[in-house]
Each structure stands twice: as structure tokens, then as C-alpha cells.
Amino acid sequence: MTNPSTRERALAALAALAFGFVIAGANSINPLLPMLRVEVPLGPLGVSLTFVAYVSAAVLTLLVVGFSRVRVSPGAAVVVALLVAACANALLASPVDWQILAGRAATGIAVGLATGGAAGLVVEALQGRGRGLAATGNLVGAVVGTAIAQGVAAVESTAGVTLMYVTGAGVSLLLAVALLLLLRARAGARVPQGEPPRSTTDAAPSHRLTRADVGTILRAAIVWTGLSAGVVYAPTIFADAAMPAAQFAGSVTMLVAAAIAQLGSAPLGRLFPRASGHLAFAVGAALAVTSVLTTSNALAFIALALVGGGGAVAYRTSLVHLTRGAAPKLQSVLASKFAVATYAASASAVLTIGLLGGVLPTEIVLAAFATLLSLAALLMHWRAPRLRDLSG
């Protein structure tokens, strides 16, 4: 295997950056929900719909791109994703209920296009490397988006929200232009003069998931559901429990722990080769319930760090295990199927929480949900892939 050229490395880096930026925008609204509940206003179902609109659009896009006759090259998918993300940011810049939901749906389309597209583009550019991009980009992007939005939420200014999303729209357009220029330069370098360019719309290879594949995806879906519910509901539930420190820094703590676990997977594998991530996630989910019952900010931080770190390890090991050895086009297909399943599971769970929260106290619903996730994660640990089994 030859080393990738400087242009290919730059293309991979820009694709990864673009994917992370799209994910950052997708996660930026969650810290703002306590403020938007008052400004818009939004009830428990409305809060859930901000997530469900996003995930439903992402899943539909993934289904169209990955499982229909519609074929989009990875590079084109990422460029279009950035353009759609710019439109989404423009919609979210105004705190009006229908624009928020429309903006979230547009964000879902952008994420759906970028997920498989960026994965395929990076693996192709790096000649088989970078298979953990979807997992790492998801969580690192979530950290950045949540942290920036948390700073805006601390100011409690709708003008700050508008500025954040207008800036996001501008950055999306700049990234789209830069990526398009790199793609055109690569296409020009690859095609000799007088030779027609190869088609970029060849059908992606088909792949039927085995029973083992389904089990791998199920293990990831359980932890991704917990991470998603934590991102959506942590600021709100801690605000209702009068835990201001956990309200403003809990989600960031969870996502930073997730990012550290993702980026430090190699040393973690040497220190804890038998770890799957599910046990840490299970303990964290149980401690999260205890922290709310005891109104302990310190315990909440420990719980969310375990949920984030354990969930990230479990999610990444599942994705890498599923896609190991796949060619770039098959990598894109598998990453899309993986995302469809995990996003659909998290959307269903968050919608159910919102519906039940309309008739029962939200804290009771979330406590029961976290308890079930903890038990499920314990069961999933026994046959889950371990860090020692994976090489990257």
C-alpha cells in the first residue's frame, strides 16, 4: 500500500472537518432548549420533535442515498451536505417554532448526506484507513457544537443564537467551496488529457447484513440512544432539578469524555484490552439517575463522563468491527446502514420520552429509561467486540 499524496491527505482532512462541522451544527440546539422552551415556547413534545425532525430526515436521506437506485459520489454528497447545512443554519437563526423544526429537518438531510459520503471519501483518500471517522466525527463534532451553544446559552440572548447560526451558514458555504475546488483538482489530475472521465455514479455494492452484523448494530444503537437522550434532555432535566452546574456543563462533560475515548482508543486498548465500553456506560446510566435523586452535581459529572466515555468506546468498536476490511464503496454503504439503525433507534426513544413526558413527570420517564438502558448495556457487554480485537 503506497502512502497517500499530499492532495489526498488534504482532501481527507477537509472531508473529516466538513463532517465534524455538520455534526456540530446538528448538536448546537440542545443546550439552547431550556431558553427556547420559554422564548418560543416549547413543551416536552416540542423538545422531542426538535430531535425527531432532525433524525427522521437523516434516516430518510440515508435510506434514499444508500438503499435506492439514486447514486451520489462521496465527494458530491459532502458538498451538497454543506450547502444544505448552510440553509439549515439560516432557518435556525430565527427562534420561531416552524423555522426551528424546518431547520432541524434540513440539518438531518445534511447529516444523512455527509455520513456515508465523508466515510467513503476519507477511506478512499487514505487508501483504507480512517474507518472510525463516522464515530469520531460524530462525537468530536458534538463536543464542538455543544460547547459553542452552551456559551451562547449562558448569555441567554436570542441575538447570540442568531449570530451563531448566521456564522455557521457562512462557514458551511466556505467549506463547500474549498472541498469543491479540491475535488475538481483531483479529478483533473487523475484523468489524462483526451480521456473521458470515469463515471462517479457506479452502483454501490450490495451487502446483506448477517445475524452477527445485526447484533453489532444493536449494541451500538443502545449506547447511541443513551448518548442522544443525554444530549437532548440533560440540560432540561438538570435545570428542573435545580442543578445549575450540571445543567451548563453536564452535556459538555459527557461529550468531551466521549471524544477523549474516541481519540485515545489506541492507548485505551493497551490499558483495558478487554473493555467493550458497555459496562462503563451501564454504571454511568445508573449513577445519572442517582445524581438527580440526590441533586448531586459532582455525581452527575462522574455519571455523564462514564456514559460518554463508555458509550463512545462501544459505538466505535461496533462500527470498526462492522466495516473492517470493507472496500471504500462498501464502507460508505455499511456506514449508512449503521447510521440508519442507530439514528432510528435514538429517534424512536426520544419521541417516546416526549410523548410519555406529556402525561407523566419527565424526571420519572427519564429515570425509567436510564434504568432500562443500564440493564440492556449489561446484557450487550458479554458478546460485544473488545478493544483488543480492533486495530483501528
Tab-separated table of C-alpha atoms in Angstrom:
chain	number	residue	atom	x	y	z
A	1	MET	CA	0.000	0.000	0.000
A	2	THR	CA	1.505	3.365	-1.066
A	3	ASN	CA	1.264	6.426	1.114
A	4	PRO	CA	-1.481	8.886	0.148
A	5	SER	CA	-0.349	12.044	-1.635
A	6	THR	CA	-0.487	15.469	-0.005
A	7	ARG	CA	-3.608	16.293	-2.039
A	8	GLU	CA	-5.351	13.117	-0.889
A	9	ARG	CA	-4.444	13.808	2.739
A	10	ALA	CA	-5.760	17.349	2.424
A	11	LEU	CA	-8.967	16.031	0.870
A	12	ALA	CA	-9.426	13.511	3.683
A	13	ALA	CA	-8.778	16.175	6.316
A	14	LEU	CA	-11.246	18.581	4.730
A	15	ALA	CA	-13.899	15.863	4.389
A	16	ALA	CA	-13.452	14.954	8.058
A	17	LEU	CA	-13.614	18.638	9.042
A	18	ALA	CA	-16.765	19.137	6.968
A	19	PHE	CA	-18.439	16.112	8.543
A	20	GLY	CA	-17.498	17.270	12.032
A	21	PHE	CA	-18.853	20.743	11.280
A	22	VAL	CA	-22.177	19.375	10.055
A	23	ILE	CA	-22.431	17.261	13.217
A	24	ALA	CA	-21.525	20.292	15.346
A	25	GLY	CA	-24.455	22.177	13.855
A	26	ALA	CA	-26.736	19.220	14.497
A	27	ASN	CA	-25.860	19.267	18.214
A	28	SER	CA	-25.837	23.025	18.706
A	29	ILE	CA	-29.524	23.386	19.525
A	30	ASN	CA	-29.615	21.110	22.569
A	31	PRO	CA	-28.028	23.472	25.140
A	32	LEU	CA	-30.417	26.177	23.915
A	33	LEU	CA	-33.572	24.167	24.652
A	34	PRO	CA	-34.100	25.445	28.236
A	35	MET	CA	-34.084	29.004	26.858
A	36	LEU	CA	-36.165	28.139	23.781
A	37	ARG	CA	-38.784	26.416	25.966
A	38	VAL	CA	-39.566	29.893	27.302
A	39	GLU	CA	-38.908	32.034	24.219
A	40	VAL	CA	-40.789	30.011	21.572
A	41	PRO	CA	-42.293	28.313	23.741
A	42	LEU	CA	-41.711	24.540	23.522
A	43	GLY	CA	-43.371	21.835	25.647
A	44	PRO	CA	-41.971	18.328	26.320
A	45	LEU	CA	-43.259	17.070	22.961
A	46	GLY	CA	-41.865	20.129	21.182
A	47	VAL	CA	-38.440	19.484	22.693
A	48	SER	CA	-38.606	15.883	21.459
A	49	LEU	CA	-39.723	16.991	17.999
A	50	THR	CA	-36.601	19.128	17.564
A	51	PHE	CA	-34.655	15.870	17.725
A	52	VAL	CA	-37.160	13.656	15.918
A	53	ALA	CA	-37.439	16.053	12.949
A	54	TYR	CA	-33.670	16.009	12.622
A	55	VAL	CA	-33.205	12.252	12.942
A	56	SER	CA	-36.201	11.356	10.756
A	57	ALA	CA	-34.824	13.489	7.926
A	58	ALA	CA	-31.357	11.982	8.416
A	59	VAL	CA	-32.697	8.428	8.295
A	60	LEU	CA	-34.828	9.124	5.209
A	61	THR	CA	-31.841	10.660	3.435
A	62	LEU	CA	-29.627	7.713	4.341
A	63	LEU	CA	-32.264	5.315	3.031
A	64	VAL	CA	-32.602	7.193	-0.271
A	65	VAL	CA	-28.857	7.547	-0.836
A	66	GLY	CA	-27.780	4.154	0.447
A	67	PHE	CA	-30.590	1.779	-0.466
A	68	SER	CA	-32.277	3.105	-3.600
A	69	ARG	CA	-31.190	3.461	-7.224
A	70	VAL	CA	-30.139	7.044	-6.511
A	71	ARG	CA	-26.340	7.126	-6.588
A	72	VAL	CA	-24.287	10.096	-5.403
A	73	SER	CA	-20.489	10.137	-5.335
A	74	PRO	CA	-18.995	10.621	-1.846
A	75	GLY	CA	-17.482	13.983	-2.745
A	76	ALA	CA	-20.706	15.353	-4.214
A	77	ALA	CA	-22.638	14.128	-1.180
A	78	VAL	CA	-20.415	16.072	1.223
A	79	VAL	CA	-20.542	19.260	-0.879
A	80	VAL	CA	-24.350	19.129	-1.066
A	81	ALA	CA	-24.467	18.365	2.669
A	82	LEU	CA	-22.580	21.578	3.397
A	83	LEU	CA	-24.922	23.615	1.184
A	84	VAL	CA	-27.972	22.137	2.922
A	85	ALA	CA	-26.329	22.802	6.299
A	86	ALA	CA	-25.982	26.462	5.327
A	87	CYS	CA	-29.731	26.608	4.620
A	88	ALA	CA	-30.442	24.862	7.927
A	89	ASN	CA	-28.384	27.401	9.849
A	90	ALA	CA	-30.227	30.240	8.131
A	91	LEU	CA	-33.572	28.769	9.236
A	92	LEU	CA	-32.414	28.207	12.822
A	93	ALA	CA	-31.186	31.792	13.110
A	94	SER	CA	-34.766	32.892	13.891
A	95	PRO	CA	-36.351	31.410	17.087
A	96	VAL	CA	-39.753	30.636	15.536
A	97	ASP	CA	-41.259	27.181	16.098
A	98	TRP	CA	-41.844	26.213	12.452
A	99	GLN	CA	-38.414	27.522	11.397
A	100	ILE	CA	-36.742	25.572	14.188
A	101	LEU	CA	-38.402	22.333	13.065
A	102	ALA	CA	-37.698	23.057	9.382
A	103	GLY	CA	-34.094	23.894	10.206
A	104	ARG	CA	-33.719	20.698	12.193
A	105	ALA	CA	-35.126	18.666	9.293
A	106	ALA	CA	-32.671	20.343	6.905
A	107	THR	CA	-29.875	19.559	9.358
A	108	GLY	CA	-30.932	15.912	9.239
A	109	ILE	CA	-30.680	15.895	5.445
A	110	ALA	CA	-27.176	17.367	5.680
A	111	VAL	CA	-26.097	14.746	8.224
A	112	GLY	CA	-27.609	11.953	6.129
A	113	LEU	CA	-25.643	13.052	3.078
A	114	ALA	CA	-22.402	13.656	4.967
A	115	THR	CA	-22.346	10.427	6.994
A	116	GLY	CA	-21.737	7.914	4.213
A	117	GLY	CA	-20.171	10.465	1.875
A	118	ALA	CA	-17.436	11.570	4.262
A	119	ALA	CA	-16.740	7.989	5.349
A	120	GLY	CA	-16.287	6.822	1.755
A	121	LEU	CA	-14.250	9.881	0.771
A	122	VAL	CA	-11.826	9.575	3.691
A	123	VAL	CA	-11.299	5.810	3.318
A	124	GLU	CA	-10.726	6.235	-0.430
A	125	ALA	CA	-8.313	9.143	0.013
A	126	LEU	CA	-6.352	7.398	2.787
A	127	GLN	CA	-6.367	4.029	0.958
A	128	GLY	CA	-8.334	2.050	3.512
A	129	ARG	CA	-7.542	3.984	6.664
A	130	GLY	CA	-9.902	6.154	8.684
A	131	ARG	CA	-12.712	3.638	9.217
A	132	GLY	CA	-13.575	5.139	12.593
A	133	LEU	CA	-14.369	8.538	11.046
A	134	ALA	CA	-18.149	8.318	11.422
A	135	ALA	CA	-17.839	7.524	15.115
A	136	THR	CA	-15.055	10.006	15.858
A	137	GLY	CA	-16.569	12.791	13.751
A	138	ASN	CA	-19.964	12.300	15.357
A	139	LEU	CA	-18.621	12.786	18.865
A	140	VAL	CA	-15.895	15.379	18.281
A	141	GLY	CA	-18.347	17.453	16.249
A	142	ALA	CA	-20.915	17.082	19.003
A	143	VAL	CA	-18.402	18.400	21.558
A	144	VAL	CA	-17.655	21.496	19.493
A	145	GLY	CA	-21.283	22.267	18.671
A	146	THR	CA	-22.488	21.721	22.220
A	147	ALA	CA	-19.666	23.762	23.772
A	148	ILE	CA	-20.251	26.753	21.499
A	149	ALA	CA	-24.013	26.643	22.016
A	150	GLN	CA	-23.533	26.247	25.774
A	151	GLY	CA	-21.617	29.521	25.793
A	152	VAL	CA	-24.463	31.205	23.929
A	153	ALA	CA	-26.999	29.677	26.335
A	154	ALA	CA	-25.095	31.091	29.308
A	155	VAL	CA	-25.629	34.595	27.905
A	156	GLU	CA	-29.365	33.854	27.463
A	157	SER	CA	-29.612	36.066	24.385
A	158	THR	CA	-31.623	35.313	21.256
A	159	ALA	CA	-29.309	37.725	19.418
A	160	GLY	CA	-26.434	35.403	20.295
A	161	VAL	CA	-28.381	32.471	18.846
A	162	THR	CA	-28.927	34.380	15.607
A	163	LEU	CA	-25.248	35.334	15.348
A	164	MET	CA	-24.125	31.749	15.979
A	165	TYR	CA	-26.294	30.306	13.224
A	166	VAL	CA	-25.586	33.070	10.692
A	167	THR	CA	-21.863	32.468	11.245
A	168	GLY	CA	-22.453	28.738	10.853
A	169	ALA	CA	-24.146	29.305	7.495
A	170	GLY	CA	-21.160	31.304	6.273
A	171	VAL	CA	-18.628	28.688	7.383
A	172	SER	CA	-20.670	25.948	5.680
A	173	LEU	CA	-20.507	27.812	2.375
A	174	LEU	CA	-16.750	28.369	2.691
A	175	LEU	CA	-16.140	24.677	3.397
A	176	ALA	CA	-18.320	23.692	0.423
A	177	VAL	CA	-16.304	25.916	-1.929
A	178	ALA	CA	-12.963	24.646	-0.585
A	179	LEU	CA	-13.998	20.998	-0.888
A	180	LEU	CA	-15.361	21.510	-4.398
A	181	LEU	CA	-12.064	23.067	-5.510
A	182	LEU	CA	-10.067	20.153	-4.091
A	183	LEU	CA	-12.337	17.611	-5.758
A	184	ARG	CA	-12.019	19.359	-9.120
A	185	ALA	CA	-8.227	19.488	-8.756
A	186	ARG	CA	-8.091	15.761	-8.005
A	187	ALA	CA	-10.377	14.921	-10.931
A	188	GLY	CA	-8.182	16.952	-13.271
A	189	ALA	CA	-5.022	15.236	-12.043
A	190	ARG	CA	-6.462	11.727	-12.375
A	191	VAL	CA	-7.914	11.969	-15.919
A	192	PRO	CA	-5.315	12.114	-18.754
A	193	GLN	CA	-5.949	14.678	-21.459
A	194	GLY	CA	-8.318	13.379	-24.118
A	195	GLU	CA	-9.615	10.528	-21.953
A	196	PRO	CA	-13.232	10.801	-20.847
A	197	PRO	CA	-13.708	10.936	-17.067
A	198	ARG	CA	-14.874	7.792	-15.334
A	199	SER	CA	-18.408	7.750	-14.054
A	200	THR	CA	-18.785	8.637	-10.364
A	201	THR	CA	-22.261	7.163	-10.192
A	202	ASP	CA	-21.440	3.458	-10.330
A	203	ALA	CA	-23.799	1.394	-8.261
A	204	ALA	CA	-22.572	0.765	-4.759
A	205	PRO	CA	-22.002	-2.897	-3.894
A	206	SER	CA	-24.841	-4.674	-2.152
A	207	HIS	CA	-24.318	-6.215	1.249
A	208	ARG	CA	-26.755	-8.310	3.228
A	209	LEU	CA	-26.328	-7.932	6.966
A	210	THR	CA	-25.663	-11.168	8.831
A	211	ARG	CA	-27.122	-12.021	12.231
A	212	ALA	CA	-23.776	-11.093	13.780
A	213	ASP	CA	-23.876	-7.729	11.970
A	214	VAL	CA	-27.351	-7.046	13.352
A	215	GLY	CA	-26.125	-7.837	16.860
A	216	THR	CA	-23.196	-5.463	16.415
A	217	ILE	CA	-25.503	-2.664	15.281
A	218	LEU	CA	-27.929	-3.351	18.144
A	219	ARG	CA	-25.121	-2.931	20.688
A	220	ALA	CA	-24.216	0.410	19.147
A	221	ALA	CA	-27.866	1.507	18.976
A	222	ILE	CA	-28.320	1.027	22.725
A	223	VAL	CA	-25.438	3.302	23.679
A	224	TRP	CA	-26.211	5.810	20.904
A	225	THR	CA	-29.770	6.082	22.197
A	226	GLY	CA	-28.418	6.891	25.653
A	227	LEU	CA	-25.969	9.467	24.313
A	228	SER	CA	-28.692	11.103	22.214
A	229	ALA	CA	-31.182	11.257	25.075
A	230	GLY	CA	-28.466	12.681	27.305
A	231	VAL	CA	-27.618	15.425	24.834
A	232	VAL	CA	-31.289	16.332	24.322
A	233	TYR	CA	-32.567	16.120	27.884
A	234	ALA	CA	-29.597	16.654	30.225
A	235	PRO	CA	-29.754	20.490	30.222
A	236	THR	CA	-33.521	20.454	30.780
A	237	ILE	CA	-33.672	17.768	33.474
A	238	PHE	CA	-30.804	19.306	35.446
A	239	ALA	CA	-32.428	22.730	35.171
A	240	ASP	CA	-35.680	21.318	36.576
A	241	ALA	CA	-33.718	19.614	39.386
A	242	ALA	CA	-32.037	22.924	40.345
A	243	MET	CA	-28.554	21.638	39.443
A	244	PRO	CA	-27.062	24.638	37.564
A	245	ALA	CA	-23.510	23.276	37.293
A	246	ALA	CA	-24.714	20.040	35.713
A	247	GLN	CA	-27.158	21.974	33.531
A	248	PHE	CA	-24.438	24.113	31.932
A	249	ALA	CA	-21.528	21.667	31.880
A	250	GLY	CA	-23.054	18.182	32.080
A	251	SER	CA	-23.572	17.632	28.357
A	252	VAL	CA	-20.156	19.056	27.545
A	253	THR	CA	-18.569	16.738	30.124
A	254	MET	CA	-20.293	13.743	28.547
A	255	LEU	CA	-19.232	14.673	25.036
A	256	VAL	CA	-15.657	15.598	25.986
A	257	ALA	CA	-15.301	12.212	27.686
A	258	ALA	CA	-16.689	10.615	24.524
A	259	ALA	CA	-14.227	12.485	22.320
A	260	ILE	CA	-11.275	11.581	24.564
A	261	ALA	CA	-12.307	7.925	24.462
A	262	GLN	CA	-12.572	8.090	20.668
A	263	LEU	CA	-9.268	9.831	20.050
A	264	GLY	CA	-7.466	7.810	22.715
A	265	SER	CA	-8.769	4.414	21.616
A	266	ALA	CA	-5.252	3.066	20.935
A	267	PRO	CA	-3.810	3.700	24.434
A	268	LEU	CA	-7.115	2.676	25.999
A	269	GLY	CA	-6.870	-0.602	24.123
A	270	ARG	CA	-3.444	-1.233	25.647
A	271	LEU	CA	-4.614	-0.330	29.162
A	272	PHE	CA	-8.020	-2.024	29.025
A	273	PRO	CA	-7.871	-4.639	26.245
A	274	ARG	CA	-10.997	-6.475	27.474
A	275	ALA	CA	-13.140	-3.321	27.625
A	276	SER	CA	-16.203	-3.040	25.391
A	277	GLY	CA	-17.480	0.253	26.804
A	278	HIS	CA	-20.852	-1.198	27.777
A	279	LEU	CA	-20.023	-1.749	31.456
A	280	ALA	CA	-18.873	1.856	31.952
A	281	PHE	CA	-21.981	3.055	30.127
A	282	ALA	CA	-24.249	0.914	32.330
A	283	VAL	CA	-22.698	2.212	35.552
A	284	GLY	CA	-22.892	5.796	34.283
A	285	ALA	CA	-26.583	5.499	33.391
A	286	ALA	CA	-27.378	4.179	36.875
A	287	LEU	CA	-25.354	6.944	38.544
A	288	ALA	CA	-27.110	9.584	36.427
A	289	VAL	CA	-30.445	8.598	37.956
A	290	THR	CA	-28.907	8.671	41.436
A	291	SER	CA	-27.415	12.130	40.845
A	292	VAL	CA	-30.827	13.626	40.073
A	293	LEU	CA	-32.447	11.917	43.062
A	294	THR	CA	-29.715	13.285	45.359
A	295	THR	CA	-29.278	16.602	43.446
A	296	SER	CA	-25.525	15.988	43.395
A	297	ASN	CA	-23.694	17.938	40.685
A	298	ALA	CA	-20.441	16.068	41.361
A	299	LEU	CA	-22.103	12.691	40.921
A	300	ALA	CA	-23.776	13.939	37.739
A	301	PHE	CA	-20.398	14.810	36.222
A	302	ILE	CA	-18.982	11.372	37.083
A	303	ALA	CA	-22.081	9.679	35.669
A	304	LEU	CA	-22.053	11.615	32.409
A	305	ALA	CA	-18.311	11.078	31.946
A	306	LEU	CA	-18.864	7.318	32.243
A	307	VAL	CA	-21.852	7.435	29.882
A	308	GLY	CA	-19.876	9.459	27.336
A	309	GLY	CA	-16.615	7.531	27.535
A	310	GLY	CA	-18.213	4.098	27.723
A	311	GLY	CA	-20.749	4.890	25.025
A	312	ALA	CA	-18.054	6.213	22.697
A	313	VAL	CA	-15.914	3.093	23.064
A	314	ALA	CA	-18.904	0.804	22.481
A	315	TYR	CA	-20.076	2.815	19.462
A	316	ARG	CA	-16.657	2.980	17.828
A	317	THR	CA	-15.722	-0.660	18.384
A	318	SER	CA	-19.057	-1.689	16.887
A	319	LEU	CA	-18.595	0.459	13.777
A	320	VAL	CA	-14.984	-0.584	13.162
A	321	HIS	CA	-15.878	-4.246	13.753
A	322	LEU	CA	-18.731	-3.990	11.229
A	323	THR	CA	-16.699	-2.282	8.493
A	324	ARG	CA	-13.294	-3.928	8.917
A	325	GLY	CA	-11.853	-4.947	5.563
A	326	ALA	CA	-14.602	-3.273	3.503
A	327	ALA	CA	-13.718	-1.510	0.245
A	328	PRO	CA	-14.381	2.269	0.155
A	329	LYS	CA	-17.759	1.945	-1.616
A	330	LEU	CA	-18.891	-0.806	0.731
A	331	GLN	CA	-17.578	1.262	3.662
A	332	SER	CA	-19.988	4.030	2.646
A	333	VAL	CA	-22.912	1.586	2.407
A	334	LEU	CA	-22.159	-0.038	5.763
A	335	ALA	CA	-21.650	3.316	7.488
A	336	SER	CA	-25.025	4.445	6.128
A	337	LYS	CA	-26.790	1.285	7.337
A	338	PHE	CA	-25.125	1.647	10.725
A	339	ALA	CA	-26.262	5.269	10.960
A	340	VAL	CA	-29.824	4.459	9.848
A	341	ALA	CA	-30.228	1.876	12.592
A	342	THR	CA	-28.655	3.902	15.390
A	343	TYR	CA	-30.394	7.156	14.426
A	344	ALA	CA	-33.769	5.445	14.064
A	345	ALA	CA	-33.412	3.812	17.479
A	346	SER	CA	-32.494	7.092	19.146
A	347	ALA	CA	-35.316	8.991	17.413
A	348	SER	CA	-37.887	6.409	18.496
A	349	ALA	CA	-36.648	6.550	22.079
A	350	VAL	CA	-36.604	10.352	22.280
A	351	LEU	CA	-40.077	10.589	20.710
A	352	THR	CA	-41.396	8.040	23.211
A	353	ILE	CA	-39.884	10.029	26.071
A	354	GLY	CA	-41.559	13.181	24.770
A	355	LEU	CA	-44.960	11.511	24.438
A	356	LEU	CA	-44.763	9.957	27.903
A	357	GLY	CA	-43.471	13.249	29.298
A	358	GLY	CA	-46.749	14.852	28.286
A	359	VAL	CA	-48.738	12.621	30.661
A	360	LEU	CA	-46.132	11.699	33.310
A	361	PRO	CA	-43.422	13.703	35.093
A	362	THR	CA	-40.437	13.876	32.747
A	363	GLU	CA	-37.964	13.007	35.508
A	364	ILE	CA	-39.799	9.716	36.186
A	365	VAL	CA	-39.841	8.827	32.492
A	366	LEU	CA	-36.123	9.560	32.135
A	367	ALA	CA	-35.259	7.619	35.297
A	368	ALA	CA	-37.077	4.536	33.985
A	369	PHE	CA	-35.460	4.960	30.561
A	370	ALA	CA	-31.943	5.239	32.027
A	371	THR	CA	-32.528	2.158	34.177
A	372	LEU	CA	-33.609	0.106	31.157
A	373	LEU	CA	-30.594	1.293	29.165
A	374	SER	CA	-28.278	0.332	32.021
A	375	LEU	CA	-29.684	-3.198	32.130
A	376	ALA	CA	-29.564	-3.537	28.333
A	377	ALA	CA	-25.930	-2.399	28.231
A	378	LEU	CA	-25.005	-5.013	30.838
A	379	LEU	CA	-26.543	-7.721	28.646
A	380	MET	CA	-24.848	-6.404	25.498
A	381	HIS	CA	-21.382	-6.480	27.074
A	382	TRP	CA	-20.912	-10.236	27.039
A	383	ARG	CA	-20.724	-10.750	23.258
A	384	ALA	CA	-19.557	-7.261	22.285
A	385	PRO	CA	-16.262	-6.694	20.412
A	386	ARG	CA	-13.401	-5.680	22.711
A	387	LEU	CA	-10.780	-3.024	22.215
A	388	ARG	CA	-8.138	-5.769	21.911
A	389	ASP	CA	-9.959	-7.178	18.853
A	390	LEU	CA	-9.703	-3.990	16.813
A	391	SER	CA	-6.777	-2.406	15.062
A	392	GLY	CA	-8.399	0.959	14.084
